[in-house]
mmCIF file with all atom_site columns, C-alpha atoms and ligand atoms in Angstrom:
data_model
loop_
_atom_site.group_PDB
_atom_site.id
_atom_site.type_symbol
_atom_site.label_atom_id
_atom_site.label_alt_id
_atom_site.label_comp_id
_atom_site.label_asym_id
_atom_site.label_entity_id
_atom_site.label_seq_id
_atom_site.pdbx_PDB_ins_code
_atom_site.Cartn_x
_atom_site.Cartn_y
_atom_site.Cartn_z
_atom_site.occupancy
_atom_site.B_iso_or_equiv
_atom_site.pdbx_formal_charge
_atom_site.auth_seq_id
_atom_site.auth_comp_id
_atom_site.auth_asym_id
_atom_site.auth_atom_id
_atom_site.pdbx_PDB_model_num
ATOM   1   C  CA  . MET A 1 1   ? -149.536 1.987  25.555 1.00 0.00 ? 1   MET A CA  1
ATOM   2   C  CA  . ARG A 1 2   ? -149.425 3.272  29.029 1.00 0.00 ? 2   ARG A CA  1
ATOM   3   C  CA  . ASN A 1 3   ? -149.573 6.787  29.670 1.00 0.00 ? 3   ASN A CA  1
ATOM   4   C  CA  . THR A 1 4   ? -147.891 7.009  33.044 1.00 0.00 ? 4   THR A CA  1
ATOM   5   C  CA  . PRO A 1 5   ? -147.712 10.923 33.423 1.00 0.00 ? 5   PRO A CA  1
ATOM   6   C  CA  . LEU A 1 6   ? -151.439 11.296 32.690 1.00 0.00 ? 6   LEU A CA  1
ATOM   7   C  CA  . LYS A 1 7   ? -152.129 8.607  35.409 1.00 0.00 ? 7   LYS A CA  1
ATOM   8   C  CA  . LEU A 1 8   ? -149.707 10.104 37.729 1.00 0.00 ? 8   LEU A CA  1
ATOM   9   C  CA  . THR A 1 9   ? -151.531 13.584 37.300 1.00 0.00 ? 9   THR A CA  1
ATOM   10  C  CA  . VAL A 1 10  ? -154.964 11.719 37.822 1.00 0.00 ? 10  VAL A CA  1
ATOM   11  C  CA  . HIS A 1 11  ? -153.688 9.932  40.867 1.00 0.00 ? 11  HIS A CA  1
ATOM   12  C  CA  . SER A 1 12  ? -152.357 13.409 42.382 1.00 0.00 ? 12  SER A CA  1
ATOM   13  C  CA  . MET A 1 13  ? -155.428 14.972 41.527 1.00 0.00 ? 13  MET A CA  1
ATOM   14  C  CA  . VAL A 1 14  ? -157.566 12.414 43.503 1.00 0.00 ? 14  VAL A CA  1
ATOM   15  C  CA  . ILE A 1 15  ? -155.332 12.556 46.649 1.00 0.00 ? 15  ILE A CA  1
ATOM   16  C  CA  . GLY A 1 16  ? -155.355 16.504 46.252 1.00 0.00 ? 16  GLY A CA  1
ATOM   17  C  CA  . ILE A 1 17  ? -159.218 16.431 46.325 1.00 0.00 ? 17  ILE A CA  1
ATOM   18  C  CA  . THR A 1 18  ? -159.370 14.247 49.179 1.00 0.00 ? 18  THR A CA  1
ATOM   19  C  CA  . VAL A 1 19  ? -157.128 16.400 51.140 1.00 0.00 ? 19  VAL A CA  1
ATOM   20  C  CA  . ILE A 1 20  ? -158.829 19.262 50.156 1.00 0.00 ? 20  ILE A CA  1
ATOM   21  C  CA  . LEU A 1 21  ? -162.176 17.665 51.458 1.00 0.00 ? 21  LEU A CA  1
ATOM   22  C  CA  . THR A 1 22  ? -160.630 16.136 54.510 1.00 0.00 ? 22  THR A CA  1
ATOM   23  C  CA  . VAL A 1 23  ? -159.454 19.941 55.485 1.00 0.00 ? 23  VAL A CA  1
ATOM   24  C  CA  . PHE A 1 24  ? -162.640 21.811 54.788 1.00 0.00 ? 24  PHE A CA  1
ATOM   25  C  CA  . SER A 1 25  ? -165.180 18.838 56.041 1.00 0.00 ? 25  SER A CA  1
ATOM   26  C  CA  . ASN A 1 26  ? -163.041 19.362 59.588 1.00 0.00 ? 26  ASN A CA  1
ATOM   27  C  CA  . SER A 1 27  ? -163.258 23.082 59.655 1.00 0.00 ? 27  SER A CA  1
ATOM   28  C  CA  . SER A 1 28  ? -166.783 23.599 60.806 1.00 0.00 ? 28  SER A CA  1
ATOM   29  C  CA  . TRP A 1 29  ? -166.472 27.107 62.315 1.00 0.00 ? 29  TRP A CA  1
ATOM   30  C  CA  . ALA A 1 30  ? -169.318 26.778 64.702 1.00 0.00 ? 30  ALA A CA  1
ATOM   31  C  CA  . GLU A 1 31  ? -168.011 23.878 66.121 1.00 0.00 ? 31  GLU A CA  1
ATOM   32  C  CA  . LYS A 1 32  ? -164.300 25.050 66.565 1.00 0.00 ? 32  LYS A CA  1
ATOM   33  C  CA  . ASP A 1 33  ? -165.361 28.415 68.289 1.00 0.00 ? 33  ASP A CA  1
ATOM   34  C  CA  . ASN A 1 34  ? -162.673 28.255 71.531 1.00 0.00 ? 34  ASN A CA  1
ATOM   35  C  CA  . ARG A 1 35  ? -162.830 31.867 71.633 1.00 0.00 ? 35  ARG A CA  1
ATOM   36  C  CA  . GLU A 1 36  ? -163.167 32.988 75.415 1.00 0.00 ? 36  GLU A CA  1
ATOM   37  C  CA  . ALA A 1 37  ? -166.914 34.627 75.714 1.00 0.00 ? 37  ALA A CA  1
ATOM   38  C  CA  . ILE A 1 38  ? -167.156 38.084 77.451 1.00 0.00 ? 38  ILE A CA  1
ATOM   39  C  CA  . VAL A 1 39  ? -170.653 38.338 78.531 1.00 0.00 ? 39  VAL A CA  1
ATOM   40  C  CA  . LEU A 1 40  ? -171.813 41.792 78.635 1.00 0.00 ? 40  LEU A CA  1
ATOM   41  C  CA  . ASP A 1 41  ? -174.952 43.723 79.306 1.00 0.00 ? 41  ASP A CA  1
ATOM   42  C  CA  . ASP A 1 42  ? -176.374 45.842 76.743 1.00 0.00 ? 42  ASP A CA  1
ATOM   43  C  CA  . VAL A 1 43  ? -174.630 49.168 77.591 1.00 0.00 ? 43  VAL A CA  1
ATOM   44  C  CA  . ASN A 1 44  ? -171.027 47.582 77.468 1.00 0.00 ? 44  ASN A CA  1
ATOM   45  C  CA  . ARG A 1 45  ? -171.627 45.475 74.516 1.00 0.00 ? 45  ARG A CA  1
ATOM   46  C  CA  . THR A 1 46  ? -173.270 48.357 72.439 1.00 0.00 ? 46  THR A CA  1
ATOM   47  C  CA  . PHE A 1 47  ? -170.244 50.428 73.438 1.00 0.00 ? 47  PHE A CA  1
ATOM   48  C  CA  . ILE A 1 48  ? -167.564 47.926 72.446 1.00 0.00 ? 48  ILE A CA  1
ATOM   49  C  CA  . LEU A 1 49  ? -169.410 47.137 69.313 1.00 0.00 ? 49  LEU A CA  1
ATOM   50  C  CA  . HIS A 1 50  ? -169.602 50.568 68.300 1.00 0.00 ? 50  HIS A CA  1
ATOM   51  C  CA  . GLU A 1 51  ? -166.214 51.281 68.806 1.00 0.00 ? 51  GLU A CA  1
ATOM   52  C  CA  . MET A 1 52  ? -165.249 48.126 66.889 1.00 0.00 ? 52  MET A CA  1
ATOM   53  C  CA  . ARG A 1 53  ? -167.420 49.702 63.693 1.00 0.00 ? 53  ARG A CA  1
ATOM   54  C  CA  . GLN A 1 54  ? -165.321 52.992 64.341 1.00 0.00 ? 54  GLN A CA  1
ATOM   55  C  CA  . ASN A 1 55  ? -162.122 51.025 64.070 1.00 0.00 ? 55  ASN A CA  1
ATOM   56  C  CA  . VAL A 1 56  ? -163.216 49.773 60.555 1.00 0.00 ? 56  VAL A CA  1
ATOM   57  C  CA  . SER A 1 57  ? -164.515 53.316 59.261 1.00 0.00 ? 57  SER A CA  1
ATOM   58  C  CA  . GLY A 1 58  ? -161.549 55.062 60.522 1.00 0.00 ? 58  GLY A CA  1
ATOM   59  C  CA  . LEU A 1 59  ? -159.330 52.512 58.932 1.00 0.00 ? 59  LEU A CA  1
ATOM   60  C  CA  . GLN A 1 60  ? -161.256 52.786 55.551 1.00 0.00 ? 60  GLN A CA  1
ATOM   61  C  CA  . GLN A 1 61  ? -160.993 56.521 55.623 1.00 0.00 ? 61  GLN A CA  1
ATOM   62  C  CA  . ALA A 1 62  ? -157.289 56.347 56.580 1.00 0.00 ? 62  ALA A CA  1
ATOM   63  C  CA  . ILE A 1 63  ? -156.159 53.899 53.892 1.00 0.00 ? 63  ILE A CA  1
ATOM   64  C  CA  . THR A 1 64  ? -158.508 56.111 51.243 1.00 0.00 ? 64  THR A CA  1
ATOM   65  C  CA  . ALA A 1 65  ? -156.435 59.171 52.572 1.00 0.00 ? 65  ALA A CA  1
ATOM   66  C  CA  . LEU A 1 66  ? -153.048 57.215 52.315 1.00 0.00 ? 66  LEU A CA  1
ATOM   67  C  CA  . SER A 1 67  ? -153.646 56.228 48.708 1.00 0.00 ? 67  SER A CA  1
ATOM   68  C  CA  . LYS A 1 68  ? -153.776 60.096 47.935 1.00 0.00 ? 68  LYS A CA  1
ATOM   69  C  CA  . ASP A 1 69  ? -150.610 60.632 50.391 1.00 0.00 ? 69  ASP A CA  1
ATOM   70  C  CA  . ASP A 1 70  ? -152.931 62.673 52.408 1.00 0.00 ? 70  ASP A CA  1
ATOM   71  C  CA  . MET A 1 71  ? -151.138 62.339 55.436 1.00 0.00 ? 71  MET A CA  1
ATOM   72  C  CA  . LYS A 1 72  ? -153.342 65.361 57.491 1.00 0.00 ? 72  LYS A CA  1
ATOM   73  C  CA  . GLY A 1 73  ? -156.560 63.268 56.258 1.00 0.00 ? 73  GLY A CA  1
ATOM   74  C  CA  . ALA A 1 74  ? -154.813 59.799 57.529 1.00 0.00 ? 74  ALA A CA  1
ATOM   75  C  CA  . ALA A 1 75  ? -154.020 61.556 60.935 1.00 0.00 ? 75  ALA A CA  1
ATOM   76  C  CA  . SER A 1 76  ? -157.550 62.740 61.518 1.00 0.00 ? 76  SER A CA  1
ATOM   77  C  CA  . ALA A 1 77  ? -158.822 59.294 60.546 1.00 0.00 ? 77  ALA A CA  1
ATOM   78  C  CA  . LEU A 1 78  ? -156.835 57.834 62.755 1.00 0.00 ? 78  LEU A CA  1
ATOM   79  C  CA  . ARG A 1 79  ? -156.997 59.924 65.997 1.00 0.00 ? 79  ARG A CA  1
ATOM   80  C  CA  . PRO A 1 80  ? -160.662 58.983 66.861 1.00 0.00 ? 80  PRO A CA  1
ATOM   81  C  CA  . LEU A 1 81  ? -159.335 55.462 67.325 1.00 0.00 ? 81  LEU A CA  1
ATOM   82  C  CA  . GLY A 1 82  ? -156.670 56.718 69.670 1.00 0.00 ? 82  GLY A CA  1
ATOM   83  C  CA  . MET A 1 83  ? -156.996 57.166 73.639 1.00 0.00 ? 83  MET A CA  1
ATOM   84  C  CA  . GLN A 1 84  ? -159.917 59.580 73.048 1.00 0.00 ? 84  GLN A CA  1
ATOM   85  C  CA  . SER A 1 85  ? -162.151 56.730 71.962 1.00 0.00 ? 85  SER A CA  1
ATOM   86  C  CA  . MET A 1 86  ? -162.085 55.859 75.674 1.00 0.00 ? 86  MET A CA  1
ATOM   87  C  CA  . ALA A 1 87  ? -163.462 59.231 76.861 1.00 0.00 ? 87  ALA A CA  1
ATOM   88  C  CA  . ASN A 1 88  ? -167.346 57.641 76.961 1.00 0.00 ? 88  ASN A CA  1
ATOM   89  C  CA  . ILE A 1 89  ? -166.188 54.221 78.263 1.00 0.00 ? 89  ILE A CA  1
ATOM   90  C  CA  . PRO A 1 90  ? -169.138 52.929 80.603 1.00 0.00 ? 90  PRO A CA  1
ATOM   91  C  CA  . PRO A 1 91  ? -167.747 52.929 84.318 1.00 0.00 ? 91  PRO A CA  1
ATOM   92  C  CA  . ASP A 1 92  ? -167.850 49.330 84.739 1.00 0.00 ? 92  ASP A CA  1
ATOM   93  C  CA  . LEU A 1 93  ? -166.724 48.049 81.569 1.00 0.00 ? 93  LEU A CA  1
ATOM   94  C  CA  . MET A 1 94  ? -163.014 47.689 82.302 1.00 0.00 ? 94  MET A CA  1
ATOM   95  C  CA  . SER A 1 95  ? -163.560 45.743 85.349 1.00 0.00 ? 95  SER A CA  1
ATOM   96  C  CA  . THR A 1 96  ? -165.922 43.318 83.637 1.00 0.00 ? 96  THR A CA  1
ATOM   97  C  CA  . VAL A 1 97  ? -163.749 42.288 80.689 1.00 0.00 ? 97  VAL A CA  1
ATOM   98  C  CA  . PRO A 1 98  ? -160.995 40.098 81.093 1.00 0.00 ? 98  PRO A CA  1
ATOM   99  C  CA  . ASP A 1 99  ? -157.592 41.522 81.847 1.00 0.00 ? 99  ASP A CA  1
ATOM   100 C  CA  . GLY A 1 100 ? -156.245 40.013 78.673 1.00 0.00 ? 100 GLY A CA  1
ATOM   101 C  CA  . PHE A 1 101 ? -158.800 41.852 76.387 1.00 0.00 ? 101 PHE A CA  1
ATOM   102 C  CA  . MET A 1 102 ? -157.484 45.314 77.986 1.00 0.00 ? 102 MET A CA  1
ATOM   103 C  CA  . GLN A 1 103 ? -154.013 44.100 77.500 1.00 0.00 ? 103 GLN A CA  1
ATOM   104 C  CA  . ILE A 1 104 ? -154.490 43.750 74.006 1.00 0.00 ? 104 ILE A CA  1
ATOM   105 C  CA  . GLY A 1 105 ? -156.655 46.801 73.304 1.00 0.00 ? 105 GLY A CA  1
ATOM   106 C  CA  . MET A 1 106 ? -155.219 49.648 75.384 1.00 0.00 ? 106 MET A CA  1
ATOM   107 C  CA  . PRO A 1 107 ? -151.657 49.364 73.319 1.00 0.00 ? 107 PRO A CA  1
ATOM   108 C  CA  . LEU A 1 108 ? -153.672 49.450 70.074 1.00 0.00 ? 108 LEU A CA  1
ATOM   109 C  CA  . HIS A 1 109 ? -155.417 52.746 71.181 1.00 0.00 ? 109 HIS A CA  1
ATOM   110 C  CA  . LEU A 1 110 ? -151.750 54.172 71.925 1.00 0.00 ? 110 LEU A CA  1
ATOM   111 C  CA  . ALA A 1 111 ? -150.578 52.832 68.726 1.00 0.00 ? 111 ALA A CA  1
ATOM   112 C  CA  . PHE A 1 112 ? -153.282 54.703 66.719 1.00 0.00 ? 112 PHE A CA  1
ATOM   113 C  CA  . ASP A 1 113 ? -152.473 58.144 68.654 1.00 0.00 ? 113 ASP A CA  1
ATOM   114 C  CA  . LYS A 1 114 ? -148.668 57.497 68.011 1.00 0.00 ? 114 LYS A CA  1
ATOM   115 C  CA  . ILE A 1 115 ? -149.432 56.580 64.017 1.00 0.00 ? 115 ILE A CA  1
ATOM   116 C  CA  . ALA A 1 116 ? -151.752 59.767 63.786 1.00 0.00 ? 116 ALA A CA  1
ATOM   117 C  CA  . ASP A 1 117 ? -148.811 61.651 65.469 1.00 0.00 ? 117 ASP A CA  1
ATOM   118 C  CA  . ALA A 1 118 ? -146.219 60.198 62.799 1.00 0.00 ? 118 ALA A CA  1
ATOM   119 C  CA  . ALA A 1 119 ? -148.861 60.901 59.892 1.00 0.00 ? 119 ALA A CA  1
ATOM   120 C  CA  . GLY A 1 120 ? -149.312 64.468 61.161 1.00 0.00 ? 120 GLY A CA  1
ATOM   121 C  CA  . LYS A 1 121 ? -145.302 64.940 60.947 1.00 0.00 ? 121 LYS A CA  1
ATOM   122 C  CA  . GLY A 1 122 ? -145.414 63.901 57.566 1.00 0.00 ? 122 GLY A CA  1
ATOM   123 C  CA  . ALA A 1 123 ? -143.969 60.134 57.913 1.00 0.00 ? 123 ALA A CA  1
ATOM   124 C  CA  . SER A 1 124 ? -144.374 58.556 54.873 1.00 0.00 ? 124 SER A CA  1
ATOM   125 C  CA  . THR A 1 125 ? -147.093 56.544 53.384 1.00 0.00 ? 125 THR A CA  1
ATOM   126 C  CA  . LYS A 1 126 ? -145.336 53.399 53.349 1.00 0.00 ? 126 LYS A CA  1
ATOM   127 C  CA  . ASP A 1 127 ? -144.096 53.794 56.995 1.00 0.00 ? 127 ASP A CA  1
ATOM   128 C  CA  . ILE A 1 128 ? -147.773 54.821 57.826 1.00 0.00 ? 128 ILE A CA  1
ATOM   129 C  CA  . LEU A 1 129 ? -149.143 51.646 56.390 1.00 0.00 ? 129 LEU A CA  1
ATOM   130 C  CA  . SER A 1 130 ? -146.527 49.650 58.137 1.00 0.00 ? 130 SER A CA  1
ATOM   131 C  CA  . SER A 1 131 ? -147.172 50.710 61.219 1.00 0.00 ? 131 SER A CA  1
ATOM   132 C  CA  . ILE A 1 132 ? -151.094 50.054 60.601 1.00 0.00 ? 132 ILE A CA  1
ATOM   133 C  CA  . GLY A 1 133 ? -150.405 46.729 59.533 1.00 0.00 ? 133 GLY A CA  1
ATOM   134 C  CA  . VAL A 1 134 ? -148.249 46.112 62.638 1.00 0.00 ? 134 VAL A CA  1
ATOM   135 C  CA  . ALA A 1 135 ? -151.057 47.568 64.942 1.00 0.00 ? 135 ALA A CA  1
ATOM   136 C  CA  . MET A 1 136 ? -153.774 45.610 63.430 1.00 0.00 ? 136 MET A CA  1
ATOM   137 C  CA  . ASN A 1 137 ? -152.057 42.480 64.753 1.00 0.00 ? 137 ASN A CA  1
ATOM   138 C  CA  . ARG A 1 138 ? -154.270 43.364 67.852 1.00 0.00 ? 138 ARG A CA  1
ATOM   139 C  CA  . CYS A 1 139 ? -157.456 43.237 65.778 1.00 0.00 ? 139 CYS A CA  1
ATOM   140 C  CA  . VAL A 1 140 ? -156.530 39.663 65.037 1.00 0.00 ? 140 VAL A CA  1
ATOM   141 C  CA  . ALA A 1 141 ? -155.141 38.385 68.403 1.00 0.00 ? 141 ALA A CA  1
ATOM   142 C  CA  . CYS A 1 142 ? -158.077 40.032 70.246 1.00 0.00 ? 142 CYS A CA  1
ATOM   143 C  CA  . HIS A 1 143 ? -160.354 38.488 67.679 1.00 0.00 ? 143 HIS A CA  1
ATOM   144 C  CA  . THR A 1 144 ? -159.306 34.961 67.708 1.00 0.00 ? 144 THR A CA  1
ATOM   145 C  CA  . ALA A 1 145 ? -159.121 35.006 71.859 1.00 0.00 ? 145 ALA A CA  1
ATOM   146 C  CA  . TYR A 1 146 ? -162.556 36.628 72.313 1.00 0.00 ? 146 TYR A CA  1
ATOM   147 C  CA  . ARG A 1 147 ? -165.915 36.755 71.755 1.00 0.00 ? 147 ARG A CA  1
ATOM   148 C  CA  . ILE A 1 148 ? -168.857 38.734 73.166 1.00 0.00 ? 148 ILE A CA  1
ATOM   149 C  CA  . GLU A 1 149 ? -172.358 37.172 74.259 1.00 0.00 ? 149 GLU A CA  1
ATOM   150 C  CA  . PRO A 1 150 ? -175.222 39.489 75.447 1.00 0.00 ? 150 PRO A CA  1
ATOM   151 C  CA  . LYS A 1 151 ? -176.179 38.946 78.923 1.00 0.00 ? 151 LYS A CA  1
HETATM 152 C  C1  . HEC B 2 .   ? -159.211 43.937 72.646 1.00 0.00 ? 201 HEC B C1  1
HETATM 153 C  C2  . HEC B 2 .   ? -160.093 43.004 72.037 1.00 0.00 ? 201 HEC B C2  1
HETATM 154 C  C3  . HEC B 2 .   ? -160.468 43.735 70.417 1.00 0.00 ? 201 HEC B C3  1
HETATM 155 C  C4  . HEC B 2 .   ? -159.589 44.624 69.729 1.00 0.00 ? 201 HEC B C4  1
HETATM 156 C  C5  . HEC B 2 .   ? -158.212 44.887 69.780 1.00 0.00 ? 201 HEC B C5  1
HETATM 157 C  C6  . HEC B 2 .   ? -160.594 44.566 68.383 1.00 0.00 ? 201 HEC B C6  1
HETATM 158 N  N1  . HEC B 2 .   ? -161.528 43.805 68.309 1.00 0.00 ? 201 HEC B N1  1
HETATM 159 FE FE1 . HEC B 2 .   ? -162.970 43.862 67.244 1.00 0.00 ? 201 HEC B FE1 1
HETATM 160 N  N2  . HEC B 2 .   ? -164.156 42.995 68.312 1.00 0.00 ? 201 HEC B N2  1
HETATM 161 C  C7  . HEC B 2 .   ? -163.557 42.234 69.554 1.00 0.00 ? 201 HEC B C7  1
HETATM 162 C  C8  . HEC B 2 .   ? -164.948 41.302 70.155 1.00 0.00 ? 201 HEC B C8  1
HETATM 163 C  C9  . HEC B 2 .   ? -164.435 40.350 71.331 1.00 0.00 ? 201 HEC B C9  1
HETATM 164 C  C10 . HEC B 2 .   ? -165.710 41.430 69.012 1.00 0.00 ? 201 HEC B C10 1
HETATM 165 C  C11 . HEC B 2 .   ? -166.988 40.549 68.915 1.00 0.00 ? 201 HEC B C11 1
HETATM 166 C  C12 . HEC B 2 .   ? -166.813 39.345 68.358 1.00 0.00 ? 201 HEC B C12 1
HETATM 167 C  C13 . HEC B 2 .   ? -167.601 38.159 68.432 1.00 0.00 ? 201 HEC B C13 1
HETATM 168 O  O1  . HEC B 2 .   ? -168.704 38.016 69.325 1.00 0.00 ? 201 HEC B O1  1
HETATM 169 O  O2  . HEC B 2 .   ? -167.991 37.337 67.759 1.00 0.00 ? 201 HEC B O2  1
HETATM 170 C  C14 . HEC B 2 .   ? -165.237 42.523 68.056 1.00 0.00 ? 201 HEC B C14 1
HETATM 171 C  C15 . HEC B 2 .   ? -166.336 42.665 66.844 1.00 0.00 ? 201 HEC B C15 1
HETATM 172 C  C16 . HEC B 2 .   ? -165.856 43.489 65.851 1.00 0.00 ? 201 HEC B C16 1
HETATM 173 C  C17 . HEC B 2 .   ? -166.349 43.716 64.822 1.00 0.00 ? 201 HEC B C17 1
HETATM 174 C  C18 . HEC B 2 .   ? -168.161 43.426 64.774 1.00 0.00 ? 201 HEC B C18 1
HETATM 175 C  C19 . HEC B 2 .   ? -169.043 44.759 65.177 1.00 0.00 ? 201 HEC B C19 1
HETATM 176 C  C20 . HEC B 2 .   ? -170.394 44.496 65.324 1.00 0.00 ? 201 HEC B C20 1
HETATM 177 O  O3  . HEC B 2 .   ? -171.168 45.318 65.021 1.00 0.00 ? 201 HEC B O3  1
HETATM 178 O  O4  . HEC B 2 .   ? -170.555 43.247 65.424 1.00 0.00 ? 201 HEC B O4  1
HETATM 179 C  C21 . HEC B 2 .   ? -165.901 44.886 63.778 1.00 0.00 ? 201 HEC B C21 1
HETATM 180 C  C22 . HEC B 2 .   ? -166.264 45.143 62.706 1.00 0.00 ? 201 HEC B C22 1
HETATM 181 C  C23 . HEC B 2 .   ? -164.341 44.625 64.461 1.00 0.00 ? 201 HEC B C23 1
HETATM 182 N  N3  . HEC B 2 .   ? -164.675 43.959 65.762 1.00 0.00 ? 201 HEC B N3  1
HETATM 183 C  C24 . HEC B 2 .   ? -163.244 45.345 64.185 1.00 0.00 ? 201 HEC B C24 1
HETATM 184 C  C25 . HEC B 2 .   ? -162.166 45.461 64.959 1.00 0.00 ? 201 HEC B C25 1
HETATM 185 C  C26 . HEC B 2 .   ? -160.870 46.311 64.206 1.00 0.00 ? 201 HEC B C26 1
HETATM 186 C  C27 . HEC B 2 .   ? -160.922 46.675 62.641 1.00 0.00 ? 201 HEC B C27 1
HETATM 187 C  C28 . HEC B 2 .   ? -159.856 46.362 64.961 1.00 0.00 ? 201 HEC B C28 1
HETATM 188 C  C29 . HEC B 2 .   ? -158.486 46.927 64.917 1.00 0.00 ? 201 HEC B C29 1
HETATM 189 C  C30 . HEC B 2 .   ? -158.372 47.950 64.590 1.00 0.00 ? 201 HEC B C30 1
HETATM 190 C  C31 . HEC B 2 .   ? -160.352 45.467 66.201 1.00 0.00 ? 201 HEC B C31 1
HETATM 191 N  N4  . HEC B 2 .   ? -161.890 45.095 66.107 1.00 0.00 ? 201 HEC B N4  1
HETATM 192 C  C32 . HEC B 2 .   ? -159.799 45.229 67.182 1.00 0.00 ? 201 HEC B C32 1
HETATM 193 C  C33 . HEC B 2 .   ? -162.287 42.601 70.141 1.00 0.00 ? 201 HEC B C33 1
HETATM 194 C  C34 . HEC B 2 .   ? -161.536 43.584 69.751 1.00 0.00 ? 201 HEC B C34 1
#
């Protein structure tokens, strides 16, 4: 007796696996890195990458604080990611990076200050998380557009 449903299932599985293999074999990330390279000397590169790691650690602390509805803790974790993080910027960094880099990055610092202000004024955990989610689109956008290469 013919078992049509089973045949169909096997058939769809074969198609499914073929599609998956095709998609994955085409996604070799090394080949597809179309991000614009920003060539930076050691001082500038070290500064930016240090700032990036501070982003991760500040967000980690903020999320941990938010999980306890600790708004003061969230505010003080986010504040260092605001404009104050530009205080020690190497003098030639701004003129070295592409305009687009600054256009994505600067509003992110301003956003973190605003979010820290809101958390300090007792905004809800949900609102703060929502604002962080929106702000982090800039992390994603910039990482999609640029990479750094040592000089
Ligand atoms: C204005 C652009 C820009 C923004 C905004 C940005 N990044 Fe980055 N980030 C970069 C670039 C460029 C690199 C280097 C990537 C590469 O060379 O592959 C990087 C690297 C990193 C690294 C690796 C650091 C290391 O030591 O290698 C981390 C972690 C990181 N970013 C986190 C974040 C987080 C979290 C945010 C948002 C809060 C963020 N970044 C926002 C541009 C940006």
